[in-house]
Structures are given as C-alpha cells and as structure tokens.
Short mmCIF file of N, CA and C and ligand atoms in Angstrom, two decimals:
data_model
loop_
_atom_site.label_atom_id
_atom_site.label_comp_id
_atom_site.label_asym_id
_atom_site.label_seq_id
_atom_site.Cartn_x
_atom_site.Cartn_y
_atom_site.Cartn_z
N MET A 27 90.49 118.14 77.85
CA MET A 27 90.59 117.09 77.08
C MET A 27 91.58 116.31 76.32
N SER A 28 91.88 115.24 76.23
CA SER A 28 93.03 114.77 75.92
C SER A 28 93.27 115.00 74.13
N LEU A 29 94.40 114.95 73.42
CA LEU A 29 94.09 115.31 72.27
C LEU A 29 93.77 114.25 71.45
N VAL A 30 94.10 113.33 72.15
CA VAL A 30 94.42 111.95 71.15
C VAL A 30 92.52 111.55 71.91
N GLN A 31 91.14 111.47 70.91
CA GLN A 31 90.29 111.02 71.11
C GLN A 31 90.23 109.54 70.07
N VAL A 32 89.61 108.73 70.63
CA VAL A 32 89.43 107.27 69.50
C VAL A 32 88.14 106.88 70.07
N LEU A 33 87.71 106.48 68.41
CA LEU A 33 86.39 105.80 68.61
C LEU A 33 86.53 104.38 68.42
N ASN A 34 85.73 103.62 69.33
CA ASN A 34 85.82 102.28 69.29
C ASN A 34 84.51 101.74 68.89
N LEU A 35 85.16 101.14 67.41
CA LEU A 35 83.91 100.85 66.60
C LEU A 35 83.83 99.39 66.99
N GLN A 36 82.20 99.15 66.94
CA GLN A 36 81.81 97.62 67.05
C GLN A 36 82.40 96.43 65.93
N LEU A 37 82.50 95.55 66.62
CA LEU A 37 83.31 94.67 65.89
C LEU A 37 82.18 93.51 65.63
N PHE A 38 81.88 93.33 64.46
CA PHE A 38 80.86 91.89 63.98
C PHE A 38 81.75 90.59 64.20
N SER A 39 82.23 89.83 65.20
CA SER A 39 83.10 88.82 64.65
C SER A 39 81.74 87.46 65.09
N ASP A 40 82.17 86.32 63.92
CA ASP A 40 81.33 85.36 63.97
C ASP A 40 82.40 84.09 63.54
N GLU A 41 81.74 83.14 63.77
CA GLU A 41 83.00 82.05 62.62
C GLU A 41 83.69 81.77 61.33
N GLN A 42 83.39 83.05 61.02
CA GLN A 42 83.97 83.28 59.18
C GLN A 42 84.62 84.35 59.66
N GLY A 43 84.64 85.26 60.60
CA GLY A 43 85.65 86.10 61.06
C GLY A 43 85.32 87.43 61.38
N SER A 44 85.79 88.32 60.93
CA SER A 44 85.45 89.72 61.11
C SER A 44 84.57 90.85 60.34
N LEU A 45 83.93 91.54 60.89
CA LEU A 45 83.31 92.57 60.05
C LEU A 45 83.04 94.40 60.92
N VAL A 46 83.58 95.31 60.66
CA VAL A 46 83.29 96.97 60.93
C VAL A 46 82.57 97.56 60.32
N ALA A 47 81.81 98.15 60.18
CA ALA A 47 81.16 98.71 59.54
C ALA A 47 80.85 100.50 59.76
N LEU A 48 81.14 101.64 58.77
CA LEU A 48 81.22 102.86 58.86
C LEU A 48 80.21 103.48 58.80
N GLU A 49 79.50 104.18 59.43
CA GLU A 49 78.21 104.81 58.77
C GLU A 49 78.46 106.68 59.31
N GLU A 50 78.01 106.86 58.21
CA GLU A 50 78.45 109.07 58.63
C GLU A 50 77.45 109.26 59.35
N ASN A 51 77.86 110.46 59.95
CA ASN A 51 76.67 110.79 61.02
C ASN A 51 76.13 109.57 61.60
N ASN A 52 76.50 108.45 61.84
CA ASN A 52 76.70 107.63 63.18
C ASN A 52 77.80 106.81 64.18
N ASN A 53 78.19 106.23 63.51
CA ASN A 53 79.64 106.06 64.45
C ASN A 53 80.69 106.72 63.64
N ILE A 54 80.63 107.65 62.62
CA ILE A 54 81.62 108.40 62.06
C ILE A 54 80.82 109.84 62.10
N PRO A 55 81.69 110.74 63.19
CA PRO A 55 80.66 112.04 63.70
C PRO A 55 80.75 112.88 62.58
N PHE A 56 80.64 112.81 61.06
CA PHE A 56 80.75 113.60 60.31
C PHE A 56 79.71 112.78 58.82
N ALA A 57 79.62 113.67 58.04
CA ALA A 57 79.12 113.30 56.75
C ALA A 57 80.38 113.36 55.86
N ILE A 58 80.78 111.90 55.54
CA ILE A 58 82.58 111.64 54.87
C ILE A 58 82.34 111.97 53.04
N LYS A 59 83.39 112.96 53.23
CA LYS A 59 83.21 113.35 51.80
C LYS A 59 84.41 112.80 50.96
N ARG A 60 85.30 111.95 51.48
CA ARG A 60 86.59 111.41 50.83
C ARG A 60 86.91 110.65 51.99
N VAL A 61 87.55 109.39 51.17
CA VAL A 61 88.09 108.30 51.87
C VAL A 61 89.62 107.94 51.29
N TYR A 62 90.38 108.29 51.55
CA TYR A 62 91.72 107.64 50.93
C TYR A 62 92.81 106.66 51.85
N TYR A 63 93.57 105.91 51.33
CA TYR A 63 94.30 104.96 52.20
C TYR A 63 95.82 104.63 51.81
N ILE A 64 96.48 104.86 52.71
CA ILE A 64 98.06 104.92 52.56
C ILE A 64 98.83 103.46 52.79
N PHE A 65 99.45 102.97 51.99
CA PHE A 65 100.15 101.61 52.04
C PHE A 65 101.24 101.51 51.69
N GLY A 66 102.07 100.27 51.42
CA GLY A 66 103.37 100.45 50.81
C GLY A 66 104.55 101.39 51.67
N THR A 67 104.15 101.74 52.43
CA THR A 67 105.08 103.06 53.33
C THR A 67 106.75 102.32 53.51
N LYS A 68 107.48 103.00 52.91
CA LYS A 68 109.28 102.73 52.68
C LYS A 68 109.77 102.90 54.38
N PRO A 69 110.96 101.83 54.75
CA PRO A 69 110.79 102.35 56.11
C PRO A 69 111.70 103.59 56.21
N GLY A 70 110.85 104.09 57.49
CA GLY A 70 111.50 105.30 57.70
C GLY A 70 111.13 106.56 57.45
N VAL A 71 109.99 106.30 56.69
CA VAL A 71 109.09 107.55 55.98
C VAL A 71 108.35 107.90 57.04
N VAL A 72 108.29 109.64 57.25
CA VAL A 72 107.40 110.43 58.06
C VAL A 72 106.30 110.91 57.36
N ARG A 73 104.91 110.75 57.74
CA ARG A 73 104.14 111.42 56.57
C ARG A 73 103.23 112.33 57.33
N GLY A 74 102.43 112.56 56.86
CA GLY A 74 101.54 113.93 57.38
C GLY A 74 102.50 115.39 57.42
N VAL A 75 102.94 115.43 58.78
CA VAL A 75 104.21 116.46 59.13
C VAL A 75 103.40 117.80 58.31
N HIS A 76 101.76 118.12 58.59
CA HIS A 76 101.25 119.40 58.50
C HIS A 76 99.74 119.46 59.41
N ALA A 77 99.04 120.56 59.02
CA ALA A 77 97.91 120.75 59.71
C ALA A 77 97.10 120.99 58.51
N HIS A 78 95.77 120.98 59.05
CA HIS A 78 94.89 121.43 58.33
C HIS A 78 93.60 123.02 59.24
N ARG A 79 93.28 123.82 57.86
CA ARG A 79 92.54 125.10 58.64
C ARG A 79 91.44 124.10 58.76
N ASN A 80 90.71 123.53 58.36
CA ASN A 80 89.33 123.10 58.23
C ASN A 80 89.16 121.67 57.35
N LEU A 81 89.35 121.13 58.43
CA LEU A 81 89.21 119.28 58.02
C LEU A 81 89.23 118.37 59.41
N LYS A 82 88.12 117.67 59.40
CA LYS A 82 88.33 116.57 60.57
C LYS A 82 87.95 115.32 59.84
N GLN A 83 88.96 114.25 60.36
CA GLN A 83 89.50 112.97 59.88
C GLN A 83 89.48 112.04 60.73
N VAL A 84 88.94 110.84 60.61
CA VAL A 84 89.00 109.62 61.26
C VAL A 84 90.00 108.54 60.87
N ALA A 85 90.96 108.60 61.24
CA ALA A 85 92.00 107.57 60.92
C ALA A 85 92.29 106.32 61.30
N ILE A 86 92.02 105.14 60.61
CA ILE A 86 92.08 103.66 61.12
C ILE A 86 92.86 102.66 60.39
N CYS A 87 93.89 102.10 61.42
CA CYS A 87 94.82 101.46 60.61
C CYS A 87 94.31 100.21 60.73
N LEU A 88 93.76 99.46 58.99
CA LEU A 88 92.97 98.34 59.00
C LEU A 88 93.81 97.16 59.19
N SER A 89 95.09 97.32 58.46
CA SER A 89 96.61 96.68 59.17
C SER A 89 97.76 97.04 59.27
N GLY A 90 98.20 95.68 59.94
CA GLY A 90 99.29 96.49 60.75
C GLY A 90 99.59 97.62 61.58
N SER A 91 100.43 98.67 61.49
CA SER A 91 100.51 99.54 63.00
C SER A 91 101.32 100.93 61.82
N CYS A 92 101.04 101.83 62.53
CA CYS A 92 101.88 103.28 62.64
C CYS A 92 101.87 104.27 64.06
N ARG A 93 102.62 104.88 64.19
CA ARG A 93 102.68 105.56 65.28
C ARG A 93 102.40 107.08 64.72
N PHE A 94 101.03 107.56 65.27
CA PHE A 94 100.46 109.20 65.34
C PHE A 94 100.94 110.24 66.43
N VAL A 95 101.54 111.38 65.77
CA VAL A 95 101.98 112.38 66.79
C VAL A 95 100.75 113.25 66.48
N LEU A 96 100.32 114.08 67.44
CA LEU A 96 99.14 115.28 67.47
C LEU A 96 100.04 116.01 68.43
N ASP A 97 99.35 117.54 67.53
CA ASP A 97 99.85 118.44 68.39
C ASP A 97 98.95 119.54 68.02
N ASP A 98 98.41 120.41 69.11
CA ASP A 98 97.49 121.46 68.92
C ASP A 98 98.05 122.74 69.32
N GLY A 99 99.25 122.54 69.24
CA GLY A 99 100.51 124.04 69.74
C GLY A 99 100.54 123.86 71.22
N ILE A 100 99.84 123.11 71.80
CA ILE A 100 100.36 123.35 73.23
C ILE A 100 101.05 122.12 73.60
N ASN A 101 100.04 120.98 73.40
CA ASN A 101 100.59 119.66 74.20
C ASN A 101 100.44 118.90 72.54
N ARG A 102 101.58 117.96 72.52
CA ARG A 102 102.08 116.56 72.00
C ARG A 102 101.83 115.53 72.31
N GLU A 103 101.18 114.49 71.99
CA GLU A 103 100.35 113.54 72.49
C GLU A 103 100.87 112.47 70.95
N GLU A 104 100.81 111.15 71.49
CA GLU A 104 101.17 110.14 70.76
C GLU A 104 100.23 108.95 70.90
N ILE A 105 100.27 108.18 70.27
CA ILE A 105 99.00 106.98 69.92
C ILE A 105 99.26 105.79 68.72
N VAL A 106 99.88 104.84 68.90
CA VAL A 106 100.26 103.70 68.16
C VAL A 106 98.67 103.06 67.83
N LEU A 107 98.64 103.27 66.45
CA LEU A 107 97.10 102.78 65.72
C LEU A 107 97.80 101.20 65.41
N ASP A 108 97.09 100.30 65.97
CA ASP A 108 97.71 98.42 65.48
C ASP A 108 96.36 98.07 65.87
N CYS A 109 94.98 98.28 65.37
CA CYS A 109 93.51 97.61 65.58
C CYS A 109 92.55 98.40 64.54
N PRO A 110 91.91 97.47 63.86
CA PRO A 110 90.85 97.98 63.04
C PRO A 110 89.96 98.41 63.52
N THR A 111 89.74 97.84 64.89
CA THR A 111 88.50 98.83 65.46
C THR A 111 88.49 99.96 66.14
N VAL A 112 89.47 100.63 66.01
CA VAL A 112 89.87 101.78 66.66
C VAL A 112 90.21 102.75 65.64
N GLY A 113 89.44 104.29 65.89
CA GLY A 113 89.34 104.81 64.93
C GLY A 113 89.87 106.65 65.34
N LEU A 114 91.03 106.86 65.36
CA LEU A 114 91.01 108.23 65.83
C LEU A 114 90.96 109.18 65.22
N ILE A 115 90.17 110.09 65.91
CA ILE A 115 89.68 111.67 65.57
C ILE A 115 90.73 112.48 65.31
N ILE A 116 90.76 113.34 64.30
CA ILE A 116 92.19 114.28 64.04
C ILE A 116 91.19 115.60 63.89
N ASN A 117 90.88 116.39 64.50
CA ASN A 117 90.22 117.64 64.60
C ASN A 117 90.93 118.71 63.42
N ASP A 118 89.85 120.05 63.70
CA ASP A 118 91.03 121.04 62.80
C ASP A 118 92.20 121.57 63.63
N LEU A 119 92.79 122.22 62.50
CA LEU A 119 94.27 122.95 63.44
C LEU A 119 94.83 121.57 64.41
N CYS A 120 94.96 120.87 63.91
CA CYS A 120 95.96 119.99 64.36
C CYS A 120 96.84 119.17 63.90
N TRP A 121 98.21 119.54 64.29
CA TRP A 121 99.22 119.12 63.55
C TRP A 121 99.55 117.54 63.80
N ARG A 122 99.77 116.78 62.38
CA ARG A 122 99.78 115.09 62.57
C ARG A 122 100.85 114.72 62.03
N GLU A 123 101.51 113.72 62.70
CA GLU A 123 102.85 113.48 61.91
C GLU A 123 102.36 112.00 61.93
N MET A 124 102.75 111.24 61.08
CA MET A 124 102.60 109.20 61.39
C MET A 124 103.80 109.00 60.98
N HIS A 125 104.32 108.43 61.65
CA HIS A 125 106.22 107.59 61.87
C HIS A 125 105.47 106.04 62.09
N ASP A 126 106.83 105.06 61.83
CA ASP A 126 106.99 103.77 62.35
C ASP A 126 105.92 103.18 61.75
N PHE A 127 105.47 103.08 60.35
CA PHE A 127 104.94 102.33 59.65
C PHE A 127 105.31 100.91 59.74
N SER A 128 104.81 99.94 60.12
CA SER A 128 105.01 98.52 59.58
C SER A 128 104.81 98.06 58.03
N SER A 129 105.46 97.23 57.54
CA SER A 129 105.32 97.31 56.14
C SER A 129 103.75 96.45 55.74
N ASP A 130 103.28 96.17 56.26
CA ASP A 130 101.88 95.57 56.10
C ASP A 130 100.89 96.42 56.41
N CYS A 131 101.46 97.90 56.95
CA CYS A 131 100.42 98.95 57.21
C CYS A 131 99.34 99.51 55.94
N VAL A 132 97.96 99.51 56.73
CA VAL A 132 97.03 100.11 55.33
C VAL A 132 96.01 101.01 56.69
N LEU A 133 96.49 102.47 56.31
CA LEU A 133 96.11 103.35 56.77
C LEU A 133 94.87 104.34 56.40
N MET A 134 93.68 103.55 56.77
CA MET A 134 92.81 104.04 55.91
C MET A 134 92.11 105.97 56.62
N VAL A 135 91.65 106.57 55.56
CA VAL A 135 91.45 108.29 56.94
C VAL A 135 89.97 108.42 56.03
N LEU A 136 89.09 108.92 56.47
CA LEU A 136 87.79 109.66 56.67
C LEU A 136 88.12 110.84 57.12
N ALA A 137 87.48 111.45 55.66
CA ALA A 137 87.69 113.22 55.73
C ALA A 137 86.08 113.77 55.51
N ASP A 138 86.03 115.20 55.99
CA ASP A 138 84.81 115.71 56.09
C ASP A 138 84.68 116.48 55.16
N GLN A 139 85.70 116.65 54.53
CA GLN A 139 86.18 117.92 53.12
C GLN A 139 86.54 116.81 52.11
N PRO A 140 86.48 117.27 51.22
CA PRO A 140 87.16 116.72 49.51
C PRO A 140 88.62 117.46 49.99
N TYR A 141 89.83 116.98 48.93
CA TYR A 141 90.76 117.37 48.89
C TYR A 141 91.28 118.85 48.68
N ASP A 142 91.52 119.67 49.44
CA ASP A 142 92.03 120.75 48.91
C ASP A 142 93.39 121.43 49.85
N ALA A 143 94.37 121.29 48.65
CA ALA A 143 96.11 121.64 48.72
C ALA A 143 95.74 123.24 49.56
N ALA A 144 94.97 123.97 49.20
CA ALA A 144 95.35 125.16 49.98
C ALA A 144 94.68 125.29 51.43
N ASP A 145 94.31 124.02 51.80
CA ASP A 145 93.80 124.02 53.55
C ASP A 145 95.11 123.69 54.25
N TYR A 146 95.89 123.13 53.28
CA TYR A 146 97.34 122.46 54.39
C TYR A 146 98.04 123.53 54.74
N ILE A 147 98.70 123.36 56.35
CA ILE A 147 99.60 124.56 57.18
C ILE A 147 100.83 123.44 56.77
N HIS A 148 101.53 123.71 56.08
CA HIS A 148 103.02 122.78 56.41
C HIS A 148 104.29 123.22 57.10
N ASP A 149 104.37 124.38 57.75
CA ASP A 149 104.92 125.40 58.23
C ASP A 149 104.40 125.29 59.91
N TYR A 150 105.48 124.19 60.29
CA TYR A 150 105.00 124.45 61.96
C TYR A 150 105.10 125.95 62.67
N GLN A 151 105.86 126.58 61.95
CA GLN A 151 105.63 128.14 62.99
C GLN A 151 103.97 128.86 62.37
N ASP A 152 103.85 128.77 60.96
CA ASP A 152 102.08 129.04 60.86
C ASP A 152 101.45 128.60 61.68
N PHE A 153 101.95 127.40 61.89
CA PHE A 153 100.65 126.58 62.48
C PHE A 153 100.93 127.07 64.21
N LEU A 154 101.71 127.30 64.82
CA LEU A 154 101.52 128.15 65.87
C LEU A 154 101.01 129.39 65.96
N LEU A 155 101.31 129.91 65.18
CA LEU A 155 100.48 131.52 64.90
C LEU A 155 98.90 131.35 64.53
N LEU A 156 98.85 130.45 63.72
CA LEU A 156 97.27 130.43 63.87
C LEU A 156 96.37 130.06 64.58
N THR A 157 97.14 129.02 65.67
CA THR A 157 96.63 128.62 66.85
C THR A 157 96.86 129.48 68.46
N LYS A 158 97.76 130.74 67.72
CA LYS A 158 98.13 131.70 68.85
C LYS A 158 98.89 131.46 69.92
N GLN A 159 99.67 130.19 69.46
CA GLN A 159 100.64 129.76 70.40
C GLN A 159 101.99 130.58 70.39
N ILE A 160 102.08 131.38 69.53
CA ILE A 160 103.62 132.59 69.14
C ILE A 160 102.70 133.93 68.75
P1 TYD B 2 99.81 114.40 51.41
O1 TYD B 2 98.52 114.69 51.51
O2 TYD B 2 100.79 115.35 51.18
O3 TYD B 2 100.54 113.41 51.98
P2 TYD B 2 101.24 113.13 53.39
O4 TYD B 2 101.34 114.43 54.26
O5 TYD B 2 100.54 111.82 54.26
O6 TYD B 2 102.74 113.08 53.18
O7 TYD B 2 99.41 113.98 49.96
C1 TYD B 2 100.33 112.99 48.81
C2 TYD B 2 99.93 113.30 47.62
O8 TYD B 2 98.55 112.68 47.34
C3 TYD B 2 99.94 114.80 47.26
O9 TYD B 2 100.66 115.19 45.97
C4 TYD B 2 98.23 115.12 47.19
C5 TYD B 2 97.38 114.01 46.89
N1 TYD B 2 96.30 113.63 47.77
C6 TYD B 2 95.05 113.61 46.98
O10 TYD B 2 95.06 114.18 45.69
N2 TYD B 2 94.11 113.61 47.89
C7 TYD B 2 93.72 113.66 48.78
O11 TYD B 2 92.68 113.32 49.16
C8 TYD B 2 95.30 113.51 49.72
C9 TYD B 2 95.31 112.77 51.03
C10 TYD B 2 96.25 113.32 48.92
#
C-alpha cells in the first residue's frame, strides 16, 4: 500500500463560498484529542524530521502549500499539500518532514493523542531500529 494515504474531504460550496466539516470517527478516522497548526514558517525551514511511536495524525493545508516527505524505513514518498479538501494520514512509526512552506501556509494537524514529548523519535537510526530496517 502506498505510504501516501489521503482523505478527500467533502466540500460544501455555494454562492457564499466554501466549507469543509471534520468529524471524529467519521471523516476523520479516529477520536481527535489534539489540534495544532503551523503558520508563519520562515523561508527554507524544514519542520517535522521525526517519527512517533504511537500517534496517528491527519494534516490539512488550510492555506498555501507545503511538501511532505513520508518514510516508513523502506520507502520514501512525497506529496505537496495545497488544497484544504485533502487530509494526509500520517500513521504510527512514520518518519515525516515538511519542506517548502509557502509564506501563506497554514498547516492544521489533527491528532489522536495528546502532546507527549517522550513519544518522539528524533534520530533516524533509532527510527530504523524501531522499524527493524537495520
Ligand atoms: P515540534 O513537534 O518539535 O514541531 P516540528 O517537529 O514541526 O518542528 O513542536 C515545536 C514546539 O511546540 C515544541 O516546543 C513542542 C511544542 N508543541 C506542543 O507543546 N504541543 C504540540 O501539540 C506540538 C505539536 C508541539
């Protein structure tokens, strides 16, 4: 299965404009424990560059664009997020990097766990060990 899995979110568009609704355990495939968003990213900045032991997330680029790199220890795939109706699913034990943020990028992330600094894997070799790729 492809590393890049996306949710195509239903768009409610009318003469007023556009609306997307997110519901836990419905179009978002988990109970949402946390929401955060990244914006005002300076030129050339790379964010992420880590994996999580136990965390599922859906990333939605509400404005502008950025490029995600996902890596499961075997394959590395990329996707440009530039549409607020596309949600990128990021599963457990997936190395993620975010590059090429546009100055107007607002990246919202929904997560199935509260923030836990201990859940982060910051070292790529540790990540490979955990995924048993070395
Ligand atoms: P971090 O996850 O390191 O961001 P990135 O990997 O995208 O560079 O988070 C940056 C800071 O924000 C760090 O000090 C932890 C804090 N933070 C929270 O307090 N709660 C959260 O839910 C997240 C994602 C980060």
